[in-house]
Amino acid sequence: MGPAKDMEHVTIGLIGLGTVGTGVARILTEHADRIARRAGKRVRWKWAVVRDPAKIRDVKLDGVRVTTDTARLIDDPEVEIVVEAMGGIDPALNIVLDCLAAGKHVVTANKALLAEHGPQIFAQARAAGRAVAFEASVGGGIPIIQALGVALAANQVQNLAAILNGTCNYILTKMMHEGLAYADALAQAQELGYAEADPTLDVDGTDTAHKLAILTQLAFQATVKTGDIPRQGIDRLQLADLKYAGELGHAVKLLALAKFTTAGLELRVAPTLVKRGTPLAEVRGPYNAIRVVGDAVGDTFFYGRGAGMMPTASAVVGDLIDVMTGRAILSSLVLDLWAEPAHTVARTPPHQIKSHYYLRFTIADSPGVLAKLARILGEHGISIASVIQHDTGDDAPDNSAVPLVIMTHLAVEAEIHAALGEIDQLDVVRPPSVCLGVED
Ligand code: NAP
Ligand code: HSE
């Protein structure tokens, strides 16, 4: 038997009926009784705001008022909760601020908005005594925001390594395991609803940096600007490096990395070699994963679909239920998120960052070249762990260009960059050389 039809209801508005909004609408319309049981109240979906009201929608809109005018929803005193699923910063920022000022709770999947304007949004939420819930902003359907904010709250997080962009992981998987070209894999990810409206944000690492900034807020109570996170995407990655990494027993993943050390907080987003057989290396397709090490709990690992309609909608509707029950406002007030400037944490300078590195040089296939490179690496205190150079055969012309791949022992990042700068000046080397970090 379902919940009583006449039970108390909460009126909501949904801004955006694209990939995420459609998923949310489907859960609300197809599983209304289930949501009512879990929330203790019924959802009354009154408004849908879209850009193009004439577009055919793949969801039932019975009784829902469709408009392009957000003010109608903001000015409607019946609306208690607004789900923002439109994306972007402008006009989303002003809409969210206006919703809070009008006394509405906000549920959002918009990581760009929170990463860039978290302090302003949460200051407004506190002033208005309203909740901003954002589980869907990181990791799609994986409940990592709840985990860091609530279940792991007893810990000092020491280390976090994560695959946070479904589009990039999908592209890397398709290139590596199915031989698909980069552009074709990206087109598929867009078709499947994984990519951002502007997919540059996915492939250049910005989306991952947005998500890392949000996780940094929860894990370390540190407010960082996305622009301050060193980042590199997969857009300039070459298939050759995926293959050499495979020969060396590694997969290449776009990782978000955060390490809390005595020297400070080390943050970065970069394509990184991860040893095959470890959980992060085996994450494929649009799946995301987050490894969190806490001082009390030790190692934890969170895994699931990181992008796409229904996994993201699962997180949004979970937040909606949390707001309806009153749990969200309680944790919002206690967590005191983005309360700048008190919690800003110093970041580790690059000369103190150490890692193993994968280096690929394109060199002239002639005697003494390896020795020249090894000498420069040695002068910078960089020790070689292994080398790959495939035999080009005795018939190859003198000085033909060949790849030389080197894995290093632990080395200081600043020394690696200095050494590559010198090596790329050699007349036997065709720049630019490739450098990728290796995650243990
Ligand atoms: P989308 O498919 O592009 O949908 C955007 C929706 O917002 C569309 O319905 C669009 O209307 C509407 N919209 C956009 N600008 C508007 C404006 N100025 N006024 C009124 N309506 C407007 O985007 P999405 O993939 O669902 O993503 C939405 C948000 O969720 C973004 O913040 C994204 O980063 C985040 N997110 C997405 C995923 C995912 O897997 N896609 C996962 C997690 C988080 P029309 O339909 O009329 O064009
Ligand atoms: N474009 C994002 C991704 C959506 O591919 O991960 C989920 O945040």
Tab-separated table of C-alpha atoms and ligand atoms in Angstrom:
chain	number	residue	atom	x	y	z
A	1	MET	CA	0.000	0.000	0.000
A	2	GLY	CA	1.361	3.459	-0.932
A	3	PRO	CA	1.417	6.565	1.245
A	4	ALA	CA	-1.869	8.421	1.801
A	5	LYS	CA	-2.864	10.565	-1.186
A	6	ASP	CA	-3.869	13.431	1.108
A	7	MET	CA	-0.562	13.553	2.991
A	8	GLU	CA	1.185	16.933	3.364
A	9	HIS	CA	2.948	18.115	0.232
A	10	VAL	CA	5.928	20.326	-0.669
A	11	THR	CA	5.781	22.454	-3.811
A	12	ILE	CA	8.893	22.505	-5.962
A	13	GLY	CA	10.157	24.144	-9.141
A	14	LEU	CA	12.642	22.589	-11.554
A	15	ILE	CA	14.939	24.845	-13.600
A	16	GLY	CA	16.220	22.933	-16.614
A	17	LEU	CA	14.733	19.899	-18.355
A	18	GLY	CA	17.851	18.648	-20.124
A	19	THR	CA	19.751	15.478	-19.237
A	20	VAL	CA	19.656	15.945	-15.449
A	21	GLY	CA	16.273	17.704	-15.219
A	22	THR	CA	14.584	15.019	-17.314
A	23	GLY	CA	16.007	12.297	-15.062
A	24	VAL	CA	14.753	14.120	-11.964
A	25	ALA	CA	11.309	14.587	-13.548
A	26	ARG	CA	11.156	10.882	-14.411
A	27	ILE	CA	11.887	9.782	-10.845
A	28	LEU	CA	9.373	12.275	-9.450
A	29	THR	CA	6.600	11.242	-11.840
A	30	GLU	CA	7.290	7.495	-12.065
A	31	HIS	CA	8.122	6.893	-8.385
A	32	ALA	CA	5.998	9.493	-6.574
A	33	ASP	CA	4.844	7.040	-3.873
A	34	ARG	CA	8.376	5.869	-3.145
A	35	ILE	CA	9.595	9.464	-2.767
A	36	ALA	CA	6.620	10.330	-0.541
A	37	ARG	CA	7.362	7.356	1.734
A	38	ARG	CA	11.035	8.306	2.078
A	39	ALA	CA	10.385	12.051	2.515
A	40	GLY	CA	7.249	11.831	4.657
A	41	LYS	CA	5.589	14.326	2.289
A	42	ARG	CA	4.435	14.345	-1.308
A	43	VAL	CA	6.249	16.348	-3.969
A	44	ARG	CA	4.037	18.736	-5.906
A	45	TRP	CA	6.018	19.652	-9.030
A	46	LYS	CA	4.499	23.005	-10.039
A	47	TRP	CA	7.018	24.759	-12.321
A	48	ALA	CA	9.495	23.784	-15.047
A	49	VAL	CA	11.757	26.518	-16.434
A	50	VAL	CA	13.339	25.902	-19.841
A	51	ARG	CA	14.945	27.919	-22.632
A	52	ASP	CA	12.717	26.550	-25.400
A	53	PRO	CA	9.131	25.775	-24.291
A	54	ALA	CA	8.264	24.361	-27.725
A	55	LYS	CA	10.806	21.522	-27.437
A	56	ILE	CA	9.255	18.043	-27.116
A	57	ARG	CA	10.166	16.654	-23.673
A	58	ASP	CA	10.639	12.989	-22.886
A	59	VAL	CA	8.721	13.221	-19.627
A	60	LYS	CA	5.120	13.639	-18.447
A	61	LEU	CA	4.311	17.278	-17.695
A	62	ASP	CA	0.692	16.861	-16.506
A	63	GLY	CA	-0.175	19.787	-14.241
A	64	VAL	CA	3.320	21.319	-14.538
A	65	ARG	CA	3.535	24.956	-15.667
A	66	VAL	CA	6.306	25.330	-18.244
A	67	THR	CA	7.873	28.777	-18.594
A	68	THR	CA	11.025	30.549	-19.717
A	69	ASP	CA	10.628	33.121	-16.941
A	70	THR	CA	12.418	32.136	-13.731
A	71	ALA	CA	10.844	35.079	-11.882
A	72	ARG	CA	7.463	33.300	-11.963
A	73	LEU	CA	8.871	30.493	-9.864
A	74	ILE	CA	10.903	32.778	-7.581
A	75	ASP	CA	7.872	35.009	-6.943
A	76	ASP	CA	5.598	32.051	-6.234
A	77	PRO	CA	5.268	31.803	-2.416
A	78	GLU	CA	4.059	28.192	-2.700
A	79	VAL	CA	7.444	27.037	-4.022
A	80	GLU	CA	9.604	25.864	-1.120
A	81	ILE	CA	12.400	24.073	-2.967
A	82	VAL	CA	14.060	24.868	-6.301
A	83	VAL	CA	16.079	22.293	-8.216
A	84	GLU	CA	18.633	24.091	-10.401
A	85	ALA	CA	19.589	21.838	-13.341
A	86	MET	CA	20.291	24.492	-15.978
A	87	GLY	CA	24.088	24.645	-15.581
A	88	GLY	CA	26.596	27.434	-16.185
A	89	ILE	CA	27.260	30.562	-14.152
A	90	ASP	CA	25.197	33.252	-15.834
A	91	PRO	CA	22.210	33.457	-15.207
A	92	ALA	CA	22.349	30.475	-12.766
A	93	LEU	CA	24.237	32.433	-10.069
A	94	ASN	CA	21.683	35.238	-9.822
A	95	ILE	CA	18.808	32.779	-10.001
A	96	VAL	CA	20.179	30.708	-7.106
A	97	LEU	CA	20.867	33.858	-5.036
A	98	ASP	CA	17.357	35.152	-5.764
A	99	CYS	CA	15.782	31.801	-4.839
A	100	LEU	CA	17.613	31.804	-1.485
A	101	ALA	CA	16.704	35.434	-0.837
A	102	ALA	CA	13.073	34.523	-1.536
A	103	GLY	CA	13.293	31.848	1.193
A	104	LYS	CA	13.561	28.758	-1.002
A	105	HIS	CA	15.940	25.856	-0.411
A	106	VAL	CA	18.097	25.005	-3.428
A	107	VAL	CA	19.221	21.640	-4.783
A	108	THR	CA	21.851	21.892	-7.489
A	109	ALA	CA	24.077	19.703	-9.671
A	110	ASN	CA	26.087	22.722	-10.794
A	111	LYS	CA	29.737	22.180	-9.805
A	112	ALA	CA	31.011	25.133	-11.835
A	113	LEU	CA	28.706	27.451	-9.894
A	114	LEU	CA	29.684	26.111	-6.457
A	115	ALA	CA	33.411	25.956	-7.226
A	116	GLU	CA	33.476	29.530	-8.533
A	117	HIS	CA	30.900	31.154	-6.246
A	118	GLY	CA	30.613	28.896	-3.182
A	119	PRO	CA	31.369	31.676	-0.660
A	120	GLN	CA	28.682	33.999	-2.045
A	121	ILE	CA	26.042	31.271	-2.358
A	122	PHE	CA	26.589	29.818	1.103
A	123	ALA	CA	26.742	33.268	2.737
A	124	GLN	CA	23.339	33.968	1.183
A	125	ALA	CA	22.017	30.567	2.288
A	126	ARG	CA	23.145	31.200	5.879
A	127	ALA	CA	21.628	34.698	5.875
A	128	ALA	CA	18.331	33.287	4.598
A	129	GLY	CA	18.436	30.199	6.857
A	130	ARG	CA	18.041	27.950	3.832
A	131	ALA	CA	19.869	24.824	2.625
A	132	VAL	CA	21.919	24.350	-0.528
A	133	ALA	CA	22.236	20.636	-1.298
A	134	PHE	CA	24.711	19.542	-3.972
A	135	GLU	CA	25.312	15.773	-3.893
A	136	ALA	CA	25.011	15.555	-7.698
A	137	SER	CA	27.764	18.103	-8.248
A	138	VAL	CA	30.563	15.563	-7.723
A	139	GLY	CA	30.709	11.912	-8.733
A	140	GLY	CA	27.232	11.690	-10.349
A	141	GLY	CA	25.332	9.018	-8.395
A	142	ILE	CA	28.156	8.324	-5.885
A	143	PRO	CA	27.214	9.735	-2.444
A	144	ILE	CA	30.636	11.300	-1.833
A	145	ILE	CA	29.341	14.627	-0.498
A	146	GLN	CA	27.363	12.864	2.245
A	147	ALA	CA	30.313	10.578	2.924
A	148	LEU	CA	32.819	13.408	3.409
A	149	GLY	CA	30.423	15.806	5.130
A	150	VAL	CA	28.726	13.346	7.469
A	151	ALA	CA	29.905	9.729	7.632
A	152	LEU	CA	33.666	10.482	7.590
A	153	ALA	CA	33.413	13.655	9.670
A	154	ALA	CA	35.454	12.094	12.495
A	155	ASN	CA	38.529	11.950	10.254
A	156	GLN	CA	41.262	14.245	9.087
A	157	VAL	CA	41.405	13.301	5.427
A	158	GLN	CA	45.047	12.737	4.495
A	159	ASN	CA	44.842	11.739	0.891
A	160	LEU	CA	42.267	11.777	-1.858
A	161	ALA	CA	42.726	10.425	-5.387
A	162	ALA	CA	39.770	10.415	-7.734
A	163	ILE	CA	38.416	9.935	-11.222
A	164	LEU	CA	35.766	12.650	-11.335
A	165	ASN	CA	34.935	13.172	-14.987
A	166	GLY	CA	32.828	10.518	-16.690
A	167	THR	CA	33.378	11.973	-20.150
A	168	CYS	CA	37.177	11.792	-19.875
A	169	ASN	CA	37.135	8.316	-18.397
A	170	TYR	CA	34.785	7.191	-21.165
A	171	ILE	CA	37.080	8.651	-23.837
A	172	LEU	CA	40.241	7.114	-22.334
A	173	THR	CA	38.540	3.711	-22.020
A	174	LYS	CA	37.276	3.765	-25.605
A	175	MET	CA	40.672	4.857	-26.971
A	176	MET	CA	42.644	2.312	-24.972
A	177	HIS	CA	40.375	-0.732	-25.144
A	178	GLU	CA	38.451	-0.273	-28.407
A	179	GLY	CA	40.938	1.743	-30.460
A	180	LEU	CA	38.393	4.551	-30.997
A	181	ALA	CA	39.706	7.939	-32.139
A	182	TYR	CA	39.561	10.731	-29.524
A	183	ALA	CA	37.007	12.808	-31.490
A	184	ASP	CA	34.681	9.814	-32.009
A	185	ALA	CA	34.817	8.858	-28.330
A	186	LEU	CA	34.032	12.454	-27.318
A	187	ALA	CA	31.094	12.552	-29.756
A	188	GLN	CA	29.717	9.349	-28.173
A	189	ALA	CA	30.072	10.819	-24.663
A	190	GLN	CA	28.115	13.888	-25.781
A	191	GLU	CA	25.450	11.719	-27.389
A	192	LEU	CA	25.069	9.732	-24.142
A	193	GLY	CA	24.527	12.930	-22.098
A	194	TYR	CA	27.792	12.699	-20.118
A	195	ALA	CA	29.491	15.860	-21.395
A	196	GLU	CA	28.972	19.454	-20.328
A	197	ALA	CA	27.144	21.838	-22.693
A	198	ASP	CA	30.678	23.036	-23.568
A	199	PRO	CA	32.729	19.803	-23.561
A	200	THR	CA	35.989	21.778	-23.440
A	201	LEU	CA	35.335	22.004	-19.694
A	202	ASP	CA	35.428	18.209	-19.492
A	203	VAL	CA	38.479	17.475	-21.612
A	204	ASP	CA	40.714	20.345	-20.463
A	205	GLY	CA	40.379	19.312	-16.795
A	206	THR	CA	38.282	22.303	-15.666
A	207	ASP	CA	35.266	20.191	-14.649
A	208	THR	CA	37.520	17.893	-12.608
A	209	ALA	CA	39.128	20.947	-10.973
A	210	HIS	CA	35.659	22.323	-10.104
A	211	LYS	CA	34.819	19.012	-8.432
A	212	LEU	CA	38.170	18.872	-6.637
A	213	ALA	CA	37.569	22.387	-5.274
A	214	ILE	CA	34.229	21.179	-3.840
A	215	LEU	CA	35.745	18.031	-2.314
A	216	THR	CA	38.580	20.152	-0.878
A	217	GLN	CA	35.987	22.276	0.906
A	218	LEU	CA	34.428	19.196	2.512
A	219	ALA	CA	37.558	17.158	3.160
A	220	PHE	CA	39.919	19.914	4.317
A	221	GLN	CA	37.592	22.884	5.064
A	222	ALA	CA	39.788	24.741	2.581
A	223	THR	CA	38.474	27.313	0.151
A	224	VAL	CA	40.488	27.174	-3.057
A	225	LYS	CA	39.921	28.939	-6.341
A	226	THR	CA	39.653	26.560	-9.289
A	227	GLY	CA	42.150	28.713	-11.174
A	228	ASP	CA	44.721	28.041	-8.436
A	229	ILE	CA	44.565	24.262	-8.925
A	230	PRO	CA	47.307	23.197	-11.366
A	231	ARG	CA	45.470	21.328	-14.075
A	232	GLN	CA	46.021	19.492	-17.314
A	233	GLY	CA	43.315	17.689	-19.291
A	234	ILE	CA	43.227	14.790	-21.724
A	235	ASP	CA	42.845	16.980	-24.805
A	236	ARG	CA	46.560	16.869	-25.640
A	237	LEU	CA	47.165	13.296	-24.542
A	238	GLN	CA	48.491	11.021	-27.270
A	239	LEU	CA	47.456	7.419	-27.931
A	240	ALA	CA	51.171	6.478	-27.897
A	241	ASP	CA	51.381	7.395	-24.203
A	242	LEU	CA	48.333	5.276	-23.340
A	243	LYS	CA	50.058	2.360	-25.108
A	244	TYR	CA	53.501	2.830	-23.509
A	245	ALA	CA	51.875	3.201	-20.113
A	246	GLY	CA	50.089	-0.107	-20.819
A	247	GLU	CA	53.441	-1.763	-21.666
A	248	LEU	CA	54.750	-0.504	-18.334
A	249	GLY	CA	51.777	-2.095	-16.513
A	250	HIS	CA	49.828	1.134	-15.990
A	251	ALA	CA	46.567	2.743	-17.138
A	252	VAL	CA	46.346	6.485	-17.774
A	253	LYS	CA	43.516	8.197	-15.836
A	254	LEU	CA	42.560	11.842	-15.430
A	255	LEU	CA	43.032	12.124	-11.669
A	256	ALA	CA	42.120	14.748	-9.109
A	257	LEU	CA	44.715	14.530	-6.344
A	258	ALA	CA	44.725	16.077	-2.883
A	259	LYS	CA	47.344	15.344	-0.242
A	260	PHE	CA	47.408	16.845	3.218
A	261	THR	CA	50.989	17.005	4.479
A	262	THR	CA	52.940	19.020	7.027
A	263	ALA	CA	54.085	21.198	4.097
A	264	GLY	CA	50.479	22.095	3.226
A	265	LEU	CA	47.748	20.930	0.906
A	266	GLU	CA	48.855	19.575	-2.444
A	267	LEU	CA	46.195	19.761	-5.162
A	268	ARG	CA	46.317	18.939	-8.846
A	269	VAL	CA	44.376	17.599	-11.811
A	270	ALA	CA	46.399	15.690	-14.389
A	271	PRO	CA	46.465	12.622	-16.608
A	272	THR	CA	48.330	10.191	-14.381
A	273	LEU	CA	49.703	6.662	-14.658
A	274	VAL	CA	47.993	4.259	-12.247
A	275	LYS	CA	49.260	0.720	-11.714
A	276	ARG	CA	47.045	-1.890	-13.419
A	277	GLY	CA	45.198	-4.120	-10.982
A	278	THR	CA	44.681	-1.328	-8.443
A	279	PRO	CA	41.016	-0.235	-8.083
A	280	LEU	CA	41.436	3.209	-9.691
A	281	ALA	CA	43.178	1.769	-12.752
A	282	GLU	CA	40.270	-0.578	-13.446
A	283	VAL	CA	37.537	2.114	-13.450
A	284	ARG	CA	36.144	2.156	-16.991
A	285	GLY	CA	33.614	4.008	-19.131
A	286	PRO	CA	31.574	6.803	-17.505
A	287	TYR	CA	32.246	5.429	-14.011
A	288	ASN	CA	33.928	7.599	-11.372
A	289	ALA	CA	35.804	6.537	-8.253
A	290	ILE	CA	37.160	8.336	-5.211
A	291	ARG	CA	39.808	6.877	-2.892
A	292	VAL	CA	39.771	8.659	0.464
A	293	VAL	CA	42.298	7.954	3.197
A	294	GLY	CA	41.314	9.234	6.647
A	295	ASP	CA	43.418	9.137	9.806
A	296	ALA	CA	40.876	7.007	11.685
A	297	VAL	CA	39.120	5.026	8.958
A	298	GLY	CA	42.173	4.275	6.778
A	299	ASP	CA	41.482	3.475	3.117
A	300	THR	CA	37.994	3.878	1.647
A	301	PHE	CA	36.884	3.603	-1.957
A	302	PHE	CA	33.702	4.959	-3.567
A	303	TYR	CA	32.647	3.811	-7.029
A	304	GLY	CA	29.723	4.291	-9.370
A	305	ARG	CA	28.368	6.041	-12.436
A	306	GLY	CA	29.800	9.547	-12.523
A	307	ALA	CA	27.673	11.055	-15.277
A	308	GLY	CA	24.442	10.540	-17.175
A	309	MET	CA	20.740	11.088	-16.676
A	310	MET	CA	19.544	8.622	-14.047
A	311	PRO	CA	22.652	8.333	-11.816
A	312	THR	CA	22.768	12.134	-11.513
A	313	ALA	CA	19.008	12.313	-10.957
A	314	SER	CA	19.398	9.721	-8.189
A	315	ALA	CA	21.689	12.140	-6.314
A	316	VAL	CA	19.452	15.170	-6.970
A	317	VAL	CA	16.301	13.440	-5.733
A	318	GLY	CA	18.225	12.100	-2.716
A	319	ASP	CA	19.052	15.726	-1.884
A	320	LEU	CA	15.441	16.746	-2.430
A	321	ILE	CA	14.317	14.130	0.110
A	322	ASP	CA	17.034	15.340	2.512
A	323	VAL	CA	15.717	18.897	2.242
A	324	MET	CA	12.094	17.765	2.660
A	325	THR	CA	12.870	15.817	5.838
A	326	GLY	CA	14.796	18.755	7.351
A	327	ARG	CA	18.140	16.895	7.421
A	328	ALA	CA	19.766	19.130	4.787
A	329	ILE	CA	19.328	22.392	6.682
A	330	LEU	CA	20.789	20.829	9.829
A	331	SER	CA	23.946	19.629	8.094
A	332	SER	CA	24.191	22.890	6.086
A	333	LEU	CA	24.280	24.902	9.310
A	334	VAL	CA	26.752	22.604	11.088
A	335	LEU	CA	29.160	22.251	8.152
A	336	ASP	CA	29.425	26.032	7.684
A	337	LEU	CA	30.740	25.551	4.150
A	338	TRP	CA	32.736	28.132	2.201
A	339	ALA	CA	32.920	30.349	5.281
A	340	GLU	CA	35.862	32.370	3.953
A	341	PRO	CA	38.454	33.460	4.828
A	342	ALA	CA	38.950	31.522	8.057
A	343	HIS	CA	39.631	28.099	6.569
A	344	THR	CA	42.043	28.810	3.736
A	345	VAL	CA	44.890	26.260	3.780
A	346	ALA	CA	48.438	26.897	2.484
A	347	ARG	CA	49.332	24.896	-0.637
A	348	THR	CA	52.534	22.908	-1.097
A	349	PRO	CA	54.990	24.693	-3.400
A	350	PRO	CA	55.987	22.626	-6.515
A	351	HIS	CA	59.619	22.289	-5.396
A	352	GLN	CA	58.392	20.253	-2.417
A	353	ILE	CA	56.171	17.893	-4.446
A	354	LYS	CA	57.651	14.438	-5.094
A	355	SER	CA	56.366	11.704	-7.398
A	356	HIS	CA	57.464	9.016	-9.808
A	357	TYR	CA	57.298	10.284	-13.402
A	358	TYR	CA	56.720	8.868	-16.873
A	359	LEU	CA	58.788	10.729	-19.460
A	360	ARG	CA	58.656	10.297	-23.258
A	361	PHE	CA	61.269	11.875	-25.493
A	362	THR	CA	61.452	11.858	-29.263
A	363	ILE	CA	65.161	11.456	-29.947
A	364	ALA	CA	67.538	10.917	-32.829
A	365	ASP	CA	68.368	7.205	-33.037
A	366	SER	CA	72.127	7.681	-32.827
A	367	PRO	CA	74.913	6.715	-30.392
A	368	GLY	CA	75.296	8.610	-27.114
A	369	VAL	CA	71.829	10.222	-27.018
A	370	LEU	CA	70.578	8.179	-24.050
A	371	ALA	CA	73.777	9.082	-22.151
A	372	LYS	CA	73.174	12.819	-22.759
A	373	LEU	CA	69.639	12.566	-21.382
A	374	ALA	CA	70.699	10.429	-18.426
A	375	ARG	CA	73.438	12.967	-17.542
A	376	ILE	CA	70.951	15.876	-17.425
A	377	LEU	CA	68.448	13.832	-15.382
A	378	GLY	CA	71.273	12.813	-13.004
A	379	GLU	CA	72.366	16.433	-12.561
A	380	HIS	CA	68.845	17.164	-11.320
A	381	GLY	CA	68.886	14.254	-8.879
A	382	ILE	CA	66.478	12.196	-11.036
A	383	SER	CA	67.137	8.479	-10.985
A	384	ILE	CA	65.911	6.191	-13.814
A	385	ALA	CA	63.760	3.187	-12.814
A	386	SER	CA	63.111	1.692	-16.289
A	387	VAL	CA	63.497	2.491	-19.984
A	388	ILE	CA	61.615	1.454	-23.132
A	389	GLN	CA	63.088	1.983	-26.563
A	390	HIS	CA	61.772	-0.252	-29.308
A	391	ASP	CA	64.256	-1.544	-31.869
A	392	THR	CA	63.747	0.303	-35.148
A	393	GLY	CA	65.910	-2.229	-37.003
A	394	ASP	CA	69.273	-1.905	-38.685
A	395	ASP	CA	67.674	-0.522	-41.859
A	396	ALA	CA	66.317	2.627	-40.206
A	397	PRO	CA	68.060	5.765	-41.540
A	398	ASP	CA	70.665	7.384	-39.246
A	399	ASN	CA	69.204	10.033	-36.956
A	400	SER	CA	65.594	8.891	-37.577
A	401	ALA	CA	63.343	10.017	-34.697
A	402	VAL	CA	62.372	7.348	-32.183
A	403	PRO	CA	60.483	7.447	-28.913
A	404	LEU	CA	62.354	6.857	-25.674
A	405	VAL	CA	60.246	6.238	-22.580
A	406	ILE	CA	61.696	6.553	-19.076
A	407	MET	CA	60.085	5.832	-15.699
A	408	THR	CA	61.806	7.620	-12.827
A	409	HIS	CA	62.215	6.845	-9.163
A	410	LEU	CA	60.776	9.445	-6.747
A	411	ALA	CA	61.766	12.891	-8.030
A	412	VAL	CA	61.045	16.507	-7.157
A	413	GLU	CA	58.589	18.103	-9.590
A	414	ALA	CA	60.547	21.330	-9.957
A	415	GLU	CA	63.688	19.321	-10.885
A	416	ILE	CA	61.751	17.307	-13.470
A	417	HIS	CA	60.575	20.506	-15.164
A	418	ALA	CA	64.073	22.018	-15.067
A	419	ALA	CA	65.593	18.846	-16.564
A	420	LEU	CA	62.957	18.667	-19.339
A	421	GLY	CA	63.628	22.324	-20.150
A	422	GLU	CA	67.309	21.507	-20.709
A	423	ILE	CA	66.670	18.240	-22.559
A	424	ASP	CA	64.240	19.920	-24.973
A	425	GLN	CA	67.087	22.308	-25.965
A	426	LEU	CA	69.307	19.431	-27.173
A	427	ASP	CA	69.631	19.180	-30.955
A	428	VAL	CA	69.130	15.384	-30.742
A	429	VAL	CA	65.693	15.834	-29.137
A	430	ARG	CA	62.465	16.806	-30.886
A	431	PRO	CA	60.439	18.834	-28.350
A	432	PRO	CA	58.100	18.958	-26.558
A	433	SER	CA	58.848	15.969	-24.371
A	434	VAL	CA	55.960	14.378	-22.480
A	435	CYS	CA	55.820	14.212	-18.678
A	436	LEU	CA	53.096	12.458	-16.679
A	437	GLY	CA	52.955	11.772	-12.932
A	438	VAL	CA	52.601	8.252	-11.573
A	439	GLU	CA	50.230	7.588	-8.660
A	440	ASP	CA	51.375	4.863	-6.253
B	1	NAP	P1	21.559	20.227	-20.431
B	1	NAP	O1	21.200	18.882	-20.915
B	1	NAP	O2	22.249	21.172	-21.344
B	1	NAP	O3	20.221	20.897	-19.861
B	1	NAP	C1	20.138	22.245	-19.488
B	1	NAP	C2	18.682	22.614	-19.289
B	1	NAP	O4	18.596	23.930	-18.788
B	1	NAP	C3	17.861	22.584	-20.575
B	1	NAP	O5	16.586	22.061	-20.319
B	1	NAP	C4	17.768	24.057	-20.968
B	1	NAP	O6	16.547	24.371	-21.653
B	1	NAP	C5	17.772	24.737	-19.629
B	1	NAP	N1	18.367	26.077	-19.701
B	1	NAP	C6	19.642	26.372	-19.994
B	1	NAP	N2	19.821	27.710	-19.964
B	1	NAP	C7	18.620	28.248	-19.636
B	1	NAP	C8	18.149	29.574	-19.461
B	1	NAP	N3	18.962	30.613	-19.594
B	1	NAP	N4	16.864	29.732	-19.109
B	1	NAP	C9	16.026	28.696	-18.969
B	1	NAP	N5	16.424	27.404	-19.120
B	1	NAP	C10	17.698	27.190	-19.459
B	1	NAP	O7	22.499	20.118	-19.134
B	1	NAP	P2	22.640	18.884	-18.143
B	1	NAP	O8	23.627	17.911	-18.698
B	1	NAP	O9	21.317	18.408	-17.712
B	1	NAP	O10	23.415	19.595	-16.916
B	1	NAP	C11	22.732	20.452	-16.040
B	1	NAP	C12	23.626	20.699	-14.829
B	1	NAP	O11	23.929	19.473	-14.177
B	1	NAP	C13	24.979	21.330	-15.165
B	1	NAP	O12	25.354	22.166	-14.096
B	1	NAP	C14	25.915	20.128	-15.199
B	1	NAP	O13	27.258	20.465	-14.916
B	1	NAP	C15	25.333	19.282	-14.084
B	1	NAP	N6	25.599	17.851	-14.158
B	1	NAP	C16	25.401	17.176	-15.311
B	1	NAP	C17	25.622	15.808	-15.333
B	1	NAP	C18	25.420	14.994	-16.586
B	1	NAP	O14	25.784	13.816	-16.568
B	1	NAP	N7	24.874	15.559	-17.661
B	1	NAP	C19	26.036	15.149	-14.177
B	1	NAP	C20	26.227	15.886	-13.001
B	1	NAP	C21	25.995	17.237	-12.996
B	1	NAP	P3	16.194	23.769	-23.086
B	1	NAP	O15	15.979	22.298	-22.868
B	1	NAP	O16	14.957	24.479	-23.496
B	1	NAP	O17	17.377	24.040	-23.974
B	2	HSE	N1	30.366	16.317	-17.674
B	2	HSE	C1	30.458	15.672	-16.408
B	2	HSE	C2	31.248	14.398	-16.549
B	2	HSE	C3	29.090	15.370	-15.881
B	2	HSE	O1	31.460	13.939	-17.676
B	2	HSE	O2	31.689	13.855	-15.531
B	2	HSE	C4	29.088	14.846	-14.472
B	2	HSE	O3	29.457	15.843	-13.574
